[in-house]
Short mmCIF file of C-alpha atoms in Angstrom, two decimals:
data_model
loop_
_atom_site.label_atom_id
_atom_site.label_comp_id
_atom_site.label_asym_id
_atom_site.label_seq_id
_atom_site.Cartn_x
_atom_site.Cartn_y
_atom_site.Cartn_z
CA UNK A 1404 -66.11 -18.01 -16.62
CA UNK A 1405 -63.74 -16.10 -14.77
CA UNK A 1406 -63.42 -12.40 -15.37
CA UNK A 1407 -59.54 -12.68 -16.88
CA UNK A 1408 -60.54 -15.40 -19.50
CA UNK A 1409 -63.77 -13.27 -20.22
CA UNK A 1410 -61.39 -10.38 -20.98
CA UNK A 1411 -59.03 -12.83 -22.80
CA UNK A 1412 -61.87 -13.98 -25.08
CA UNK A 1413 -63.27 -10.34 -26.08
CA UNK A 1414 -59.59 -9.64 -26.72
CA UNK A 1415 -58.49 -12.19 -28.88
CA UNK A 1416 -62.11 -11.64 -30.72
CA UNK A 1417 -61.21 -7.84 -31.23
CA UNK A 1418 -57.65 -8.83 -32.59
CA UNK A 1419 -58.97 -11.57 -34.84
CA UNK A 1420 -61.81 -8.54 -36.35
CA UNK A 1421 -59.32 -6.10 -36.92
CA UNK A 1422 -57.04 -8.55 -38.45
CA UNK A 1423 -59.48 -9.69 -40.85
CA UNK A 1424 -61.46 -5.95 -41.40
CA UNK A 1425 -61.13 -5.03 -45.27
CA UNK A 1426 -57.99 -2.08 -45.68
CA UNK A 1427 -57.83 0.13 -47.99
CA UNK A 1428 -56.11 -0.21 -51.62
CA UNK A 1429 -52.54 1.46 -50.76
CA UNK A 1430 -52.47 2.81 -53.76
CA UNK A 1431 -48.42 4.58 -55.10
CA UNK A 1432 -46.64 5.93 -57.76
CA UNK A 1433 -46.49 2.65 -60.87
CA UNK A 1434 -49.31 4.40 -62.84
CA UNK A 1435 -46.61 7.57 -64.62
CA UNK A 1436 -45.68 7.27 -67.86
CA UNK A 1437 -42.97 9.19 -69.39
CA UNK A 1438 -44.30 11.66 -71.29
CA UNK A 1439 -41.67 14.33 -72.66
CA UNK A 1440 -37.89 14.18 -71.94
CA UNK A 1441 -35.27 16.86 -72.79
CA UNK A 1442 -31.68 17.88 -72.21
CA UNK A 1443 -29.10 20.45 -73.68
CA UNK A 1444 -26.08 19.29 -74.73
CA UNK A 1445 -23.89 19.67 -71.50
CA UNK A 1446 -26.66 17.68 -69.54
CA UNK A 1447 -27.25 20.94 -67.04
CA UNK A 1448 -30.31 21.45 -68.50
CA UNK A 1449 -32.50 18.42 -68.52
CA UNK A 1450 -36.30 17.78 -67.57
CA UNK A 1451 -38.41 14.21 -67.69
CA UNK A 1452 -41.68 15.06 -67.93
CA UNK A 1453 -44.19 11.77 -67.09
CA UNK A 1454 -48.20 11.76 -66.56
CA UNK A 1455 -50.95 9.86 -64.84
CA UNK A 1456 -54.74 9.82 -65.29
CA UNK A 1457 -55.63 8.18 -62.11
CA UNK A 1458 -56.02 8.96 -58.46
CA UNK A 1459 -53.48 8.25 -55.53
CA UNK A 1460 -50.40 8.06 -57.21
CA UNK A 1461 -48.88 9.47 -54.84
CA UNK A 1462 -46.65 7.39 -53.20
CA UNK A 1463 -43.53 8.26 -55.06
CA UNK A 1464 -41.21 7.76 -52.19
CA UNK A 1465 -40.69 3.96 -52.63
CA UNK A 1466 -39.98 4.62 -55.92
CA UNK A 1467 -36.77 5.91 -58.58
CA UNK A 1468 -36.04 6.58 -62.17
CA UNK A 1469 -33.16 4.14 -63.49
CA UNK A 1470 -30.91 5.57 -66.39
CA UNK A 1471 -29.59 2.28 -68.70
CA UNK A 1472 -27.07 4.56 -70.31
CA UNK A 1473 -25.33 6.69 -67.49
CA UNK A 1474 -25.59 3.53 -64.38
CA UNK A 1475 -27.87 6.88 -62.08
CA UNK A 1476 -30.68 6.09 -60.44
CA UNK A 1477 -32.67 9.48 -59.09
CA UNK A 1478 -34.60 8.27 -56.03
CA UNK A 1479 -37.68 10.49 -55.05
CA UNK A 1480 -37.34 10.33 -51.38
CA UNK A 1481 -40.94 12.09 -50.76
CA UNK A 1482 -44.30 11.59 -51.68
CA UNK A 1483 -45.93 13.77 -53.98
CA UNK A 1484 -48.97 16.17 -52.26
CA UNK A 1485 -52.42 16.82 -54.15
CA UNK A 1486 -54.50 14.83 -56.38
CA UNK A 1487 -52.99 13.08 -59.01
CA UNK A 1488 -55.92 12.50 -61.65
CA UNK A 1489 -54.81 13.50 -65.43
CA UNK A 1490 -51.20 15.24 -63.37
CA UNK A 1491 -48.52 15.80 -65.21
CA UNK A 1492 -45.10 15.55 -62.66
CA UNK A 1493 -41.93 17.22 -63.94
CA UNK A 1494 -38.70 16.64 -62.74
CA UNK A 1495 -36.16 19.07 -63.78
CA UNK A 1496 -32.36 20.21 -62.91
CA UNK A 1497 -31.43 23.12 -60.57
CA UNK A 1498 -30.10 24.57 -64.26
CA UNK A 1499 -33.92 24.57 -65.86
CA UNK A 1500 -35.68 25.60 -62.52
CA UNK A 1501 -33.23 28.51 -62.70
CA UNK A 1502 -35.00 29.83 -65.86
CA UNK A 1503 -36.58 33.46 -65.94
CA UNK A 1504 -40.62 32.01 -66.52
CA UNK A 1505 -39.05 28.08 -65.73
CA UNK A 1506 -42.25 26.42 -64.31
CA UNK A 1507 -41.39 25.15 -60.61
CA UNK A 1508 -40.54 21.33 -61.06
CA UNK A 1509 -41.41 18.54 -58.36
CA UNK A 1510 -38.61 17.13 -57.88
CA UNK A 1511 -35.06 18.08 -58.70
CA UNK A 1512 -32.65 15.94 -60.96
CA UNK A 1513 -28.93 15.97 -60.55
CA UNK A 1514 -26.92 17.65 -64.28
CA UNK A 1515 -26.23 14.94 -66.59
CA UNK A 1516 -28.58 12.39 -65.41
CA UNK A 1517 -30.37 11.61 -68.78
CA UNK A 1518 -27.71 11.10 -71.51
CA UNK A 1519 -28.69 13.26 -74.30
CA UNK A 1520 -27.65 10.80 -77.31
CA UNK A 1521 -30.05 8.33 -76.01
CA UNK A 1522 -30.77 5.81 -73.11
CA UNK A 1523 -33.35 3.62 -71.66
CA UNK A 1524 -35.17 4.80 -68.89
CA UNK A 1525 -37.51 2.75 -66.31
CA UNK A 1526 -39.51 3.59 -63.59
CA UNK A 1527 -38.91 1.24 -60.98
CA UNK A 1528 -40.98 0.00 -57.97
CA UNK A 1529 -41.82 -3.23 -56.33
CA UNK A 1530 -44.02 -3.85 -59.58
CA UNK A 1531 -42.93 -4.64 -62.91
CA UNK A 1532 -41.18 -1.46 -64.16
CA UNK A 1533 -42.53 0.25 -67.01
CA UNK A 1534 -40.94 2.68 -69.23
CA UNK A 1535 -38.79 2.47 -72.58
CA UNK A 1536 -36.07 3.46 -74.67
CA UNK A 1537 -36.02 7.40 -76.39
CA UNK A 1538 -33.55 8.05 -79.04
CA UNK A 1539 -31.50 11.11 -79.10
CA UNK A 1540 -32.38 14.32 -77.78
CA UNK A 1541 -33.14 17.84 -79.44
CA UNK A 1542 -30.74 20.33 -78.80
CA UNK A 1543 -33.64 22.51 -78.48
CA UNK A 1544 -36.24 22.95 -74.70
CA UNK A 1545 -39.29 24.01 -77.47
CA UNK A 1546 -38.62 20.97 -79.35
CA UNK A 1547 -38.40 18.55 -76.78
CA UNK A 1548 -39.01 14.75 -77.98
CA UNK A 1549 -42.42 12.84 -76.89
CA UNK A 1550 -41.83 9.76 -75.71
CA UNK A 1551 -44.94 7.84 -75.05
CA UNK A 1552 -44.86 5.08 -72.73
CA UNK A 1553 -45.99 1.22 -74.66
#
């Protein structure tokens, strides 16, 4: 066998073993569930709090939040860092990040995004979306409404 189709043969044999070599689970972001949603009655105070008890849910940057009730859609554009087993993920407005003690959020949420007499939020990927409808919401941060995802 000449030395070109020798090289051919271990080639195509390399190719066809990577090709068919096990990959890892890509694992992103589908596993949150909302967990505790607020806003003040102007909408420029506003968190969504949401929760997952599992590893590598990270990928967040294929994913967004879709409002029913005000048409937004807040995309997440980056991945989240760190372990994500039993991490809660808050998502807040300039407005509540502001706040003397305010609690860093992990993403940023434009004013007005969650409509504060109610609306149906989703979390969307390229996976069913879960998520739910919340009724109105308090008119006070301390009393913020528990939504649980089901």
């Amino acid at each position: 066998m000449p030395v070109v189709a020798s090289a051919r043969v271990v080639l195509l044999g390399a190719l066809a073993a990577l090709c068919l070599a096990p990959r890892p689970a890509a694992a992103f972001g589908h596993l949150w569930e909302f967990t505790e949603l607020y806003s003040n009655a102007d909408g420029s105070v506003q968190f969504i709090e949401m929760f997952t008890d599992t590893t590598n849910e990270n990928g967040l940057s294929v994913m967004f939040i879709r409002s029913t009730a005000t048409g937004g859609e807040l995309h997440f554009g980056t991945n989240l860092g760190g372990n994500t087993l039993n991490r809660p993920l808050l998502i807040a407005t300039a407005a509540f990040a502001a706040q003397p003690g305010a609690v860093t959020p992990d993403y940023v949420m434009p004013d007005g995004f969650l409509r504060p007499g109610g609306d149906t939020l989703t979390l969307w990927n390229v996976a069913q979306p879960p998520g739910g409808p919340y009724p109105s919401l308090p008119s006070l941060m301390w009393d913020s409404f528990t939504y649980a995802a089901g």
